[in-house]
Amino acid sequence: MAINIAILASGNGTNAENIIRYFREKDTARVALVLTNRQTAFVLERAARLGVPAFCFSKEEWADGRPVLDVLRAHDIGFVVLAGFLLRIPASLIQAYPHRMVNIHPALLPKFGGKGMYGDHVHRAVLAAGEVESGITIHYTDEHYDEGTVICQYRCPVLPGDTPETLAARVHQLEYAHYPQVVEQLVQGLS
Ligand code: GAR
């Protein structure tokens, strides 16, 4: 039976859209829910356009965890995918989805992770440090920012003349190419 996936996203949602479209063609899983913490997040428009139910929770509701868990259960969610989600995940949610909740980070953790390290902040830090490569890290989620067991990493070069925007675009391409497939493998590995 297909597993229902929920995507948590705080912003633009290009990864969310890519994953939704990927699983439309599959019978292993489907994206059944999108959750966000920002009413203005563009991911809400993408979800509406793609016909995926979406909800926005306040910071307090996220910190509590129970209202979010109720919605996840009501939609029979078996796997949770963070894609540009910027709040810390409460313990109650982590415990409800052991090895069933993953995050993507736009750099090679443990470098350039932690609170405040998201999106272009990460790419600026990578360039400021003079790194010659960057990439993506897909990892299980725990209660700390960008920690949790690493599942896999993919690398790309940092090129002379790169700006945060050009590096972000290269890293996004890695995310689009790998994140849906990795999620699919993990979902297939669930008994
Ligand atoms: C992605 O690059 C993702 O790796 C990053 O936010 C971006 C969201 O882009 N996540 C983090 O930085 C988490 N620390 P999107 O909204 O276009 O998918």
Short mmCIF file of C-alpha atoms and ligand atoms in Angstrom, two decimals:
data_model
loop_
_atom_site.label_atom_id
_atom_site.label_comp_id
_atom_site.label_asym_id
_atom_site.label_seq_id
_atom_site.Cartn_x
_atom_site.Cartn_y
_atom_site.Cartn_z
CA MET A 1 0.00 0.00 0.00
CA ALA A 2 1.27 3.48 -0.83
CA ILE A 3 2.67 5.43 2.13
CA ASN A 4 1.35 8.93 2.71
CA ILE A 5 4.10 11.55 2.90
CA ALA A 6 3.84 14.98 4.55
CA ILE A 7 6.19 17.77 3.46
CA LEU A 8 7.15 20.52 5.92
CA ALA A 9 8.33 23.72 4.24
CA SER A 10 8.69 27.36 5.31
CA GLY A 11 9.29 29.20 2.06
CA ASN A 12 9.35 28.96 -1.70
CA GLY A 13 8.78 25.21 -1.87
CA THR A 14 10.58 24.26 -5.08
CA ASN A 15 11.75 21.02 -3.44
CA ALA A 16 8.23 20.38 -2.17
CA GLU A 17 6.83 20.78 -5.68
CA ASN A 18 9.54 18.55 -7.15
CA ILE A 19 8.78 15.79 -4.64
CA ILE A 20 5.01 16.09 -5.12
CA ARG A 21 5.44 15.75 -8.89
CA TYR A 22 7.91 12.84 -8.54
CA PHE A 23 5.52 10.72 -6.47
CA ARG A 24 2.57 11.44 -8.76
CA GLU A 25 4.21 9.02 -11.18
CA LYS A 26 4.84 6.32 -8.52
CA ASP A 27 2.76 3.83 -6.62
CA THR A 28 5.21 3.53 -3.69
CA ALA A 29 4.06 6.72 -1.98
CA ARG A 30 2.23 9.98 -2.52
CA VAL A 31 2.46 13.41 -0.97
CA ALA A 32 -0.79 13.73 0.96
CA LEU A 33 -0.10 16.85 3.02
CA VAL A 34 1.94 20.06 3.11
CA LEU A 35 2.54 21.86 6.41
CA THR A 36 4.10 25.26 6.93
CA ASN A 37 4.75 27.77 9.69
CA ARG A 38 4.35 30.84 7.46
CA GLN A 39 1.04 32.05 6.05
CA THR A 40 2.86 33.82 3.21
CA ALA A 41 5.01 30.84 2.23
CA PHE A 42 4.81 30.32 -1.52
CA VAL A 43 4.70 26.56 -0.90
CA LEU A 44 1.01 27.07 0.01
CA GLU A 45 0.29 28.29 -3.52
CA ARG A 46 2.20 25.39 -5.02
CA ALA A 47 0.24 22.92 -2.88
CA ALA A 48 -3.07 24.50 -3.88
CA ARG A 49 -2.12 24.39 -7.56
CA LEU A 50 -1.09 20.73 -7.27
CA GLY A 51 -4.19 19.76 -5.30
CA VAL A 52 -2.38 18.77 -2.09
CA PRO A 53 -4.07 19.71 1.23
CA ALA A 54 -2.00 22.26 3.15
CA PHE A 55 -2.12 23.76 6.63
CA CYS A 56 -0.30 26.60 8.36
CA PHE A 57 0.46 26.36 12.09
CA SER A 58 1.55 29.13 14.45
CA LYS A 59 4.92 29.07 16.18
CA GLU A 60 3.15 28.09 19.42
CA GLU A 61 1.37 25.18 17.75
CA TRP A 62 4.68 23.93 16.33
CA ALA A 63 6.36 24.21 19.72
CA ASP A 64 3.51 22.29 21.33
CA GLY A 65 3.54 19.61 18.64
CA ARG A 66 0.15 18.09 19.47
CA PRO A 67 -1.99 20.05 16.97
CA VAL A 68 0.52 19.17 14.24
CA LEU A 69 0.55 15.51 15.26
CA ASP A 70 -3.25 15.42 15.18
CA VAL A 71 -3.27 16.63 11.57
CA LEU A 72 -0.50 14.19 10.57
CA ARG A 73 -2.51 11.32 12.07
CA ALA A 74 -5.78 12.52 10.53
CA HIS A 75 -4.09 12.27 7.12
CA ASP A 76 -2.57 8.87 7.93
CA ILE A 77 0.96 10.18 7.36
CA GLY A 78 3.64 7.50 7.50
CA PHE A 79 6.71 9.53 6.52
CA VAL A 80 7.69 13.19 6.98
CA VAL A 81 9.98 15.15 4.67
CA LEU A 82 11.44 18.53 5.64
CA ALA A 83 12.23 20.69 2.63
CA GLY A 84 13.35 24.16 3.64
CA PHE A 85 11.59 24.00 7.00
CA LEU A 86 13.09 26.46 9.47
CA LEU A 87 11.68 25.64 12.90
CA ARG A 88 13.04 23.13 15.34
CA ILE A 89 10.96 19.94 15.48
CA PRO A 90 9.41 19.22 18.91
CA ALA A 91 10.29 15.96 20.66
CA SER A 92 6.73 14.65 20.43
CA LEU A 93 6.88 14.71 16.62
CA ILE A 94 10.34 13.15 16.47
CA GLN A 95 9.18 10.34 18.74
CA ALA A 96 6.04 9.78 16.66
CA TYR A 97 8.13 9.28 13.49
CA PRO A 98 11.29 7.36 14.47
CA HIS A 99 13.44 6.96 11.35
CA ARG A 100 10.48 8.29 9.41
CA MET A 101 11.39 11.98 9.29
CA VAL A 102 14.19 13.39 7.15
CA ASN A 103 15.69 16.80 6.41
CA ILE A 104 17.79 18.20 3.61
CA HIS A 105 20.55 20.71 4.24
CA PRO A 106 22.20 22.70 1.40
CA ALA A 107 25.81 22.03 2.47
CA LEU A 108 28.07 19.22 3.59
CA LEU A 109 27.24 18.80 7.28
CA PRO A 110 28.62 19.02 9.91
CA LYS A 111 30.06 22.13 8.29
CA PHE A 112 27.76 25.13 7.84
CA GLY A 113 24.86 23.78 9.90
CA GLY A 114 22.99 24.91 12.99
CA LYS A 115 20.58 27.66 13.97
CA GLY A 116 20.40 30.48 11.42
CA MET A 117 22.12 28.37 8.77
CA TYR A 118 19.50 28.09 6.07
CA GLY A 119 19.12 28.97 2.44
CA ASP A 120 21.41 31.73 1.19
CA HIS A 121 23.02 32.18 4.63
CA VAL A 122 24.59 28.77 4.11
CA HIS A 123 25.89 29.57 0.62
CA ARG A 124 27.32 32.92 1.78
CA ALA A 125 29.17 31.14 4.61
CA VAL A 126 30.53 28.49 2.22
CA LEU A 127 31.86 31.18 -0.13
CA ALA A 128 33.28 33.27 2.75
CA ALA A 129 35.18 30.21 4.00
CA GLY A 130 36.78 29.71 0.59
CA GLU A 131 35.48 26.15 0.22
CA VAL A 132 36.18 24.44 -3.09
CA GLU A 133 33.18 22.14 -2.83
CA SER A 134 29.71 22.16 -1.37
CA GLY A 135 26.69 19.93 -1.77
CA ILE A 136 23.71 18.53 0.08
CA THR A 137 23.19 16.42 3.16
CA ILE A 138 20.09 14.27 3.70
CA HIS A 139 19.75 13.19 7.32
CA TYR A 140 17.29 11.88 9.86
CA THR A 141 15.75 14.65 11.92
CA ASP A 142 16.27 15.08 15.63
CA GLU A 143 15.50 17.87 18.09
CA HIS A 144 18.55 19.94 17.13
CA TYR A 145 19.12 21.96 13.99
CA ASP A 146 20.92 20.01 11.27
CA GLU A 147 21.92 17.11 13.50
CA GLY A 148 20.65 13.54 13.32
CA THR A 149 22.20 10.61 11.52
CA VAL A 150 23.43 11.40 8.02
CA ILE A 151 21.85 9.21 5.33
CA CYS A 152 23.80 10.49 2.33
CA GLN A 153 25.66 13.44 0.87
CA TYR A 154 26.14 14.61 -2.72
CA ARG A 155 28.84 17.05 -3.77
CA CYS A 156 29.28 19.83 -6.30
CA PRO A 157 32.17 22.20 -6.97
CA VAL A 158 32.33 25.78 -5.79
CA LEU A 159 33.53 27.64 -8.88
CA PRO A 160 35.64 30.81 -9.13
CA GLY A 161 33.30 33.78 -9.42
CA ASP A 162 30.41 31.98 -7.72
CA THR A 163 27.84 34.17 -5.95
CA PRO A 164 25.40 32.90 -3.33
CA GLU A 165 22.84 32.75 -6.15
CA THR A 166 24.92 30.69 -8.59
CA LEU A 167 25.99 28.31 -5.84
CA ALA A 168 22.40 28.01 -4.60
CA ALA A 169 21.25 27.13 -8.11
CA ARG A 170 23.90 24.36 -8.40
CA VAL A 171 22.99 22.98 -4.98
CA HIS A 172 19.27 23.10 -5.81
CA GLN A 173 19.93 20.98 -8.89
CA LEU A 174 21.51 18.33 -6.64
CA GLU A 175 18.47 18.51 -4.35
CA TYR A 176 16.02 18.06 -7.22
CA ALA A 177 18.01 15.14 -8.63
CA HIS A 178 18.45 13.20 -5.39
CA TYR A 179 15.95 14.08 -2.67
CA PRO A 180 12.87 12.38 -4.18
CA GLN A 181 14.83 9.19 -4.98
CA VAL A 182 16.35 9.00 -1.50
CA VAL A 183 12.92 9.48 0.08
CA GLU A 184 11.53 6.76 -2.17
CA GLN A 185 14.27 4.31 -1.13
CA LEU A 186 13.64 5.05 2.54
CA VAL A 187 9.89 4.62 2.15
CA GLN A 188 10.39 1.34 0.31
CA GLY A 189 12.62 0.15 3.17
CA LEU A 190 9.81 0.55 5.70
CA SER A 191 8.09 -2.69 6.56
C1 GAR B 1 16.78 24.21 0.17
O1 GAR B 1 17.99 24.52 -0.47
C2 GAR B 1 17.02 23.43 1.44
O2 GAR B 1 18.14 22.60 1.37
C3 GAR B 1 17.24 24.55 2.43
O3 GAR B 1 16.28 25.51 2.11
C4 GAR B 1 16.10 25.49 0.69
C5 GAR B 1 14.62 25.52 0.40
O4 GAR B 1 14.40 25.74 -0.97
N1 GAR B 1 17.10 24.09 3.78
C6 GAR B 1 17.83 24.58 4.78
O5 GAR B 1 18.64 25.47 4.63
C7 GAR B 1 17.60 23.92 6.14
N2 GAR B 1 18.62 24.29 7.07
P1 GAR B 1 12.95 25.52 -1.59
O6 GAR B 1 11.95 26.24 -0.69
O7 GAR B 1 13.02 26.16 -2.93
O8 GAR B 1 12.70 24.05 -1.65
#
